[in-house]
mmCIF file of C-alpha atoms in Angstrom:
data_model
loop_
_atom_site.group_PDB
_atom_site.id
_atom_site.type_symbol
_atom_site.label_atom_id
_atom_site.label_comp_id
_atom_site.label_asym_id
_atom_site.label_seq_id
_atom_site.Cartn_x
_atom_site.Cartn_y
_atom_site.Cartn_z
ATOM 1 C CA UNK A 1 -8.642 9.292 -8.432
ATOM 2 C CA UNK A 2 -11.752 9.473 -10.580
ATOM 3 C CA UNK A 3 -13.754 8.280 -7.582
ATOM 4 C CA UNK A 4 -12.573 11.274 -5.554
ATOM 5 C CA UNK A 5 -13.497 13.510 -8.487
ATOM 6 C CA UNK A 6 -17.030 12.104 -8.490
ATOM 7 C CA UNK A 7 -17.361 12.432 -4.707
ATOM 8 C CA UNK A 8 -16.166 16.018 -4.855
ATOM 9 C CA UNK A 9 -18.817 16.997 -7.395
ATOM 10 C CA UNK A 10 -16.351 17.674 -10.238
ATOM 11 C CA UNK A 11 -14.509 20.504 -8.490
ATOM 12 C CA UNK A 12 -12.137 22.397 -10.767
ATOM 13 C CA UNK A 13 -9.102 21.520 -8.617
ATOM 14 C CA UNK A 14 -9.897 17.791 -8.764
ATOM 15 C CA UNK A 15 -10.378 17.990 -12.529
ATOM 16 C CA UNK A 16 -7.041 19.774 -12.961
ATOM 17 C CA UNK A 17 -5.370 17.129 -10.788
ATOM 18 C CA UNK A 18 -6.870 14.383 -12.948
ATOM 19 C CA UNK A 19 -5.631 16.035 -16.154
ATOM 20 C CA UNK A 20 -2.145 16.336 -14.649
ATOM 21 C CA UNK A 21 -2.189 12.691 -13.556
ATOM 22 C CA UNK A 22 -2.928 11.224 -16.983
ATOM 23 C CA UNK A 23 0.485 11.994 -18.588
ATOM 24 C CA UNK A 24 2.234 11.036 -15.328
ATOM 25 C CA UNK A 25 0.515 7.639 -15.317
ATOM 26 C CA UNK A 26 1.257 7.012 -19.000
ATOM 27 C CA UNK A 27 4.944 7.834 -18.596
ATOM 28 C CA UNK A 28 5.423 6.055 -15.249
ATOM 29 C CA UNK A 29 3.831 2.796 -16.386
ATOM 30 C CA UNK A 30 5.763 2.884 -19.679
ATOM 31 C CA UNK A 31 9.091 3.571 -17.944
ATOM 32 C CA UNK A 32 8.404 0.725 -15.505
ATOM 33 C CA UNK A 33 7.788 -1.812 -18.268
ATOM 34 C CA UNK A 34 10.623 -0.498 -20.449
ATOM 35 C CA UNK A 35 13.029 -1.010 -17.534
ATOM 36 C CA UNK A 36 12.006 -4.675 -17.203
ATOM 37 C CA UNK A 37 12.606 -5.280 -20.899
ATOM 38 C CA UNK A 38 15.845 -3.294 -21.035
ATOM 39 C CA UNK A 39 17.492 -5.201 -18.169
ATOM 40 C CA UNK A 40 16.327 -8.517 -19.656
ATOM 41 C CA UNK A 41 17.870 -7.473 -22.988
ATOM 42 C CA UNK A 42 21.165 -6.626 -21.265
ATOM 43 C CA UNK A 43 21.192 -10.157 -19.837
ATOM 44 C CA UNK A 44 20.794 -11.649 -23.316
ATOM 45 C CA UNK A 45 17.011 -11.990 -23.588
ATOM 46 C CA UNK A 46 15.720 -10.127 -26.652
ATOM 47 C CA UNK A 47 12.069 -11.210 -26.227
ATOM 48 C CA UNK A 48 10.920 -7.726 -25.212
ATOM 49 C CA UNK A 49 12.789 -6.164 -28.128
ATOM 50 C CA UNK A 50 11.241 -8.624 -30.574
ATOM 51 C CA UNK A 51 7.783 -7.666 -29.309
ATOM 52 C CA UNK A 52 8.557 -3.963 -29.733
ATOM 53 C CA UNK A 53 8.518 -3.286 -25.990
ATOM 54 C CA UNK A 54 11.911 -1.589 -25.659
ATOM 55 C CA UNK A 55 10.277 1.818 -25.987
ATOM 56 C CA UNK A 56 8.705 4.515 -23.829
ATOM 57 C CA UNK A 57 5.760 4.753 -26.218
ATOM 58 C CA UNK A 58 2.719 4.242 -23.932
ATOM 59 C CA UNK A 59 0.720 2.703 -26.791
ATOM 60 C CA UNK A 60 3.038 -0.317 -26.577
ATOM 61 C CA UNK A 61 2.626 -0.749 -22.811
ATOM 62 C CA UNK A 62 -0.728 0.532 -21.602
ATOM 63 C CA UNK A 63 -3.492 -1.947 -20.829
ATOM 64 C CA UNK A 64 -6.797 -0.048 -21.122
ATOM 65 C CA UNK A 65 -8.482 -1.912 -18.256
ATOM 66 C CA UNK A 66 -5.427 -1.510 -16.020
ATOM 67 C CA UNK A 67 -5.252 2.199 -16.857
ATOM 68 C CA UNK A 68 -8.945 2.727 -16.044
ATOM 69 C CA UNK A 69 -8.579 0.737 -12.810
ATOM 70 C CA UNK A 70 -5.720 3.013 -11.808
ATOM 71 C CA UNK A 71 -7.920 6.056 -12.409
ATOM 72 C CA UNK A 72 -11.049 4.640 -10.760
ATOM 73 C CA UNK A 73 -9.702 2.402 -7.985
ATOM 74 C CA UNK A 74 -6.203 3.735 -7.333
ATOM 75 C CA UNK A 75 -4.450 0.527 -8.434
ATOM 76 C CA UNK A 76 -3.831 -0.757 -11.928
ATOM 77 C CA UNK A 77 -1.348 -2.311 -14.322
ATOM 78 C CA UNK A 78 0.274 -2.170 -17.744
ATOM 79 C CA UNK A 79 0.853 -5.006 -20.201
ATOM 80 C CA UNK A 80 3.577 -7.206 -18.674
ATOM 81 C CA UNK A 81 6.783 -7.235 -20.696
ATOM 82 C CA UNK A 82 7.508 -10.761 -21.997
ATOM 83 C CA UNK A 83 10.718 -12.159 -20.513
ATOM 84 C CA UNK A 84 12.382 -15.539 -21.048
ATOM 85 C CA UNK A 85 15.037 -16.619 -18.547
ATOM 86 C CA UNK A 86 16.137 -19.394 -20.958
ATOM 87 C CA UNK A 87 17.889 -16.784 -23.069
ATOM 88 C CA UNK A 88 19.652 -15.051 -20.171
ATOM 89 C CA UNK A 89 23.356 -15.452 -19.515
ATOM 90 C CA UNK A 90 22.745 -15.733 -15.774
ATOM 91 C CA UNK A 91 19.076 -16.635 -15.410
ATOM 92 C CA UNK A 92 18.808 -16.387 -11.611
ATOM 93 C CA UNK A 93 20.573 -13.019 -11.294
ATOM 94 C CA UNK A 94 18.892 -11.788 -14.468
ATOM 95 C CA UNK A 95 15.430 -12.717 -13.199
ATOM 96 C CA UNK A 96 16.166 -10.946 -9.905
ATOM 97 C CA UNK A 97 17.387 -7.721 -11.528
ATOM 98 C CA UNK A 98 14.620 -7.715 -14.155
ATOM 99 C CA UNK A 99 12.083 -7.899 -11.313
ATOM 100 C CA UNK A 100 13.768 -5.042 -9.444
ATOM 101 C CA UNK A 101 14.177 -2.866 -12.547
ATOM 102 C CA UNK A 102 10.559 -1.666 -12.737
ATOM 103 C CA UNK A 103 10.104 -0.520 -9.107
ATOM 104 C CA UNK A 104 13.657 0.877 -9.056
ATOM 105 C CA UNK A 105 12.880 3.006 -12.118
ATOM 106 C CA UNK A 106 9.761 4.374 -10.406
ATOM 107 C CA UNK A 107 11.823 5.216 -7.313
ATOM 108 C CA UNK A 108 14.307 7.113 -9.498
ATOM 109 C CA UNK A 109 11.475 9.019 -11.192
ATOM 110 C CA UNK A 110 10.059 9.818 -7.741
ATOM 111 C CA UNK A 111 13.409 11.208 -6.530
ATOM 112 C CA UNK A 112 13.843 13.320 -9.677
ATOM 113 C CA UNK A 113 10.253 14.554 -9.282
ATOM 114 C CA UNK A 114 11.010 15.541 -5.677
ATOM 115 C CA UNK A 115 14.029 17.586 -6.795
ATOM 116 C CA UNK A 116 11.944 19.325 -9.467
ATOM 117 C CA UNK A 117 9.106 19.898 -6.973
ATOM 118 C CA UNK A 118 11.371 21.642 -4.470
ATOM 119 C CA UNK A 119 13.073 23.602 -7.248
ATOM 120 C CA UNK A 120 9.681 24.845 -8.463
ATOM 121 C CA UNK A 121 8.662 25.867 -4.939
ATOM 122 C CA UNK A 122 11.840 27.876 -4.516
ATOM 123 C CA UNK A 123 11.329 29.556 -7.896
ATOM 124 C CA UNK A 124 7.717 30.290 -6.965
ATOM 125 C CA UNK A 125 8.846 31.895 -3.682
ATOM 126 C CA UNK A 126 11.358 33.991 -5.619
ATOM 127 C CA UNK A 127 8.648 35.110 -8.072
ATOM 128 C CA UNK A 128 6.294 36.077 -5.243
ATOM 129 C CA UNK A 129 9.052 38.074 -3.551
ATOM 130 C CA UNK A 130 9.691 39.953 -6.796
ATOM 131 C CA UNK A 131 6.034 40.739 -7.491
ATOM 132 C CA UNK A 132 5.420 38.648 -10.590
ATOM 133 C CA UNK A 133 1.902 38.448 -12.038
ATOM 134 C CA UNK A 134 -0.790 36.145 -10.693
ATOM 135 C CA UNK A 135 -0.891 34.200 -13.950
ATOM 136 C CA UNK A 136 2.797 33.296 -13.768
ATOM 137 C CA UNK A 137 2.461 32.291 -10.111
ATOM 138 C CA UNK A 138 -0.574 30.113 -10.915
ATOM 139 C CA UNK A 139 1.356 28.371 -13.689
ATOM 140 C CA UNK A 140 4.256 27.803 -11.339
ATOM 141 C CA UNK A 141 1.831 26.298 -8.817
ATOM 142 C CA UNK A 142 0.506 23.894 -11.441
ATOM 143 C CA UNK A 143 4.054 22.815 -12.286
ATOM 144 C CA UNK A 144 4.755 22.192 -8.590
ATOM 145 C CA UNK A 145 1.554 20.158 -8.296
ATOM 146 C CA UNK A 146 2.535 18.119 -11.362
ATOM 147 C CA UNK A 147 5.897 17.149 -9.877
ATOM 148 C CA UNK A 148 4.384 16.383 -6.456
ATOM 149 C CA UNK A 149 1.804 14.096 -8.076
ATOM 150 C CA UNK A 150 4.602 12.435 -10.043
ATOM 151 C CA UNK A 151 6.495 11.896 -6.790
ATOM 152 C CA UNK A 152 3.577 10.325 -4.931
ATOM 153 C CA UNK A 153 2.290 8.242 -7.844
ATOM 154 C CA UNK A 154 5.701 6.754 -8.612
ATOM 155 C CA UNK A 155 6.328 5.973 -4.956
ATOM 156 C CA UNK A 156 2.886 4.372 -4.798
ATOM 157 C CA UNK A 157 3.480 2.302 -7.926
ATOM 158 C CA UNK A 158 6.905 1.158 -6.706
ATOM 159 C CA UNK A 159 5.684 0.250 -3.204
ATOM 160 C CA UNK A 160 2.614 -1.513 -4.596
ATOM 161 C CA UNK A 161 4.714 -3.571 -6.998
ATOM 162 C CA UNK A 162 7.039 -4.699 -4.224
ATOM 163 C CA UNK A 163 4.202 -6.612 -2.500
ATOM 164 C CA UNK A 164 5.274 -10.296 -2.675
ATOM 165 C CA UNK A 165 2.021 -11.496 -4.265
ATOM 166 C CA UNK A 166 1.615 -12.492 -7.959
ATOM 167 C CA UNK A 167 1.636 -10.910 -10.464
ATOM 168 C CA UNK A 168 3.539 -8.085 -8.757
ATOM 169 C CA UNK A 169 7.315 -7.740 -9.014
ATOM 170 C CA UNK A 170 7.756 -8.517 -5.322
ATOM 171 C CA UNK A 171 6.480 -12.045 -5.936
ATOM 172 C CA UNK A 172 9.275 -12.603 -8.469
ATOM 173 C CA UNK A 173 11.823 -11.591 -5.870
ATOM 174 C CA UNK A 174 10.207 -13.955 -3.397
ATOM 175 C CA UNK A 175 10.409 -16.932 -5.760
ATOM 176 C CA UNK A 176 14.141 -16.319 -6.248
ATOM 177 C CA UNK A 177 14.633 -16.579 -2.477
ATOM 178 C CA UNK A 178 12.325 -19.562 -1.927
ATOM 179 C CA UNK A 179 13.480 -23.203 -2.030
ATOM 180 C CA UNK A 180 12.812 -24.809 -5.418
ATOM 181 C CA UNK A 181 9.830 -26.876 -4.214
ATOM 182 C CA UNK A 182 8.164 -23.825 -2.633
ATOM 183 C CA UNK A 183 8.835 -21.731 -5.757
ATOM 184 C CA UNK A 184 7.229 -24.419 -7.970
ATOM 185 C CA UNK A 185 4.156 -24.435 -5.698
ATOM 186 C CA UNK A 186 4.043 -20.647 -5.870
ATOM 187 C CA UNK A 187 4.050 -20.668 -9.681
ATOM 188 C CA UNK A 188 1.500 -23.499 -9.808
ATOM 189 C CA UNK A 189 -1.119 -21.580 -7.808
ATOM 190 C CA UNK A 190 -0.182 -18.137 -9.094
ATOM 191 C CA UNK A 191 -3.561 -17.488 -10.748
ATOM 192 C CA UNK A 192 -5.448 -18.300 -7.547
ATOM 193 C CA UNK A 193 -3.151 -16.039 -5.524
ATOM 194 C CA UNK A 194 -3.752 -13.263 -8.062
ATOM 195 C CA UNK A 195 -7.504 -13.518 -7.483
ATOM 196 C CA UNK A 196 -6.912 -13.301 -3.732
ATOM 197 C CA UNK A 197 -4.822 -10.149 -4.240
ATOM 198 C CA UNK A 198 -7.517 -8.609 -6.434
ATOM 199 C CA UNK A 199 -10.184 -9.365 -3.799
ATOM 200 C CA UNK A 200 -8.045 -7.894 -1.000
ATOM 201 C CA UNK A 201 -7.542 -4.711 -3.025
ATOM 202 C CA UNK A 202 -11.234 -4.333 -3.851
ATOM 203 C CA UNK A 203 -12.145 -4.885 -0.180
ATOM 204 C CA UNK A 204 -9.518 -2.297 0.915
ATOM 205 C CA UNK A 205 -7.852 -4.865 3.180
ATOM 206 C CA UNK A 206 -4.399 -3.850 1.955
ATOM 207 C CA UNK A 207 -5.173 -0.135 1.756
ATOM 208 C CA UNK A 208 -3.860 0.650 5.254
ATOM 209 C CA UNK A 209 -0.458 -1.092 4.974
ATOM 210 C CA UNK A 210 0.098 0.174 1.407
ATOM 211 C CA UNK A 211 -0.772 3.771 2.372
ATOM 212 C CA UNK A 212 1.550 3.536 5.365
ATOM 213 C CA UNK A 213 4.384 2.306 3.153
ATOM 214 C CA UNK A 214 3.762 5.037 0.583
ATOM 215 C CA UNK A 215 3.733 7.791 3.236
ATOM 216 C CA UNK A 216 6.917 6.442 4.809
ATOM 217 C CA UNK A 217 8.856 6.288 1.527
ATOM 218 C CA UNK A 218 7.489 9.648 0.315
ATOM 219 C CA UNK A 219 8.502 11.364 3.560
ATOM 220 C CA UNK A 220 11.909 9.694 3.362
ATOM 221 C CA UNK A 221 12.474 11.073 -0.142
ATOM 222 C CA UNK A 222 11.154 14.535 0.774
ATOM 223 C CA UNK A 223 13.361 14.727 3.876
ATOM 224 C CA UNK A 224 16.401 13.602 1.885
ATOM 225 C CA UNK A 225 15.846 15.927 -1.089
ATOM 226 C CA UNK A 226 14.920 18.784 1.263
ATOM 227 C CA UNK A 227 18.519 18.831 2.516
ATOM 228 C CA UNK A 228 19.674 20.054 -0.893
ATOM 229 C CA UNK A 229 20.459 23.861 -0.926
ATOM 230 C CA UNK A 230 18.072 24.852 -3.726
ATOM 231 C CA UNK A 231 18.173 28.569 -2.817
ATOM 232 C CA UNK A 232 21.899 28.648 -3.582
ATOM 233 C CA UNK A 233 21.192 28.447 -7.330
ATOM 234 C CA UNK A 234 18.765 31.387 -7.404
ATOM 235 C CA UNK A 235 19.985 34.829 -8.478
ATOM 236 C CA UNK A 236 20.504 37.200 -5.591
#
């Protein structure tokens, strides 16, 4: 993100895109972490609530280094929401759904963003057809760009978090499915596996598969939402 801005010589379009991305990142990361804590709370674990994490306030969730990494390197993180399975009514199911809650929330945000993106495009087409001013059309274009960036970023964050490598949510799902002995081994060497993940990301080893997954899911959402008759709701 910032790296592309530097490579492009601080073009105005890249700068505008960066400014649009900042609130999207803050909200998407906060919603992701809030969802983890909320589902845990519903299963009887009030740890997240006690730490003040049942909120969408980004100041409670954002990790500065993780935020900067997301801007500079394209991958990053927020402060993990504390969860204790000991307090859950059904610890195994609770742990599974808490792990799914974050990526699922990002998928929902992505779908909503896709609907708003298409709606904005249709409105923009209607404004062009009716000869509205250039300023209004430019604003409408910025709104469309905002929702498209929200779509792609949330898909990217959800897909990235579903990788079954610690500390990502996909690894939590994997441990639920693994035999107990394998799950214990997984937790024991979690910090080493995290370092391996970090190295693979920095070396761009995972860039190809992740990008492929993001494109596939994004196209799936766009094709699905594109079936909706947006023009029907416009005045004649």
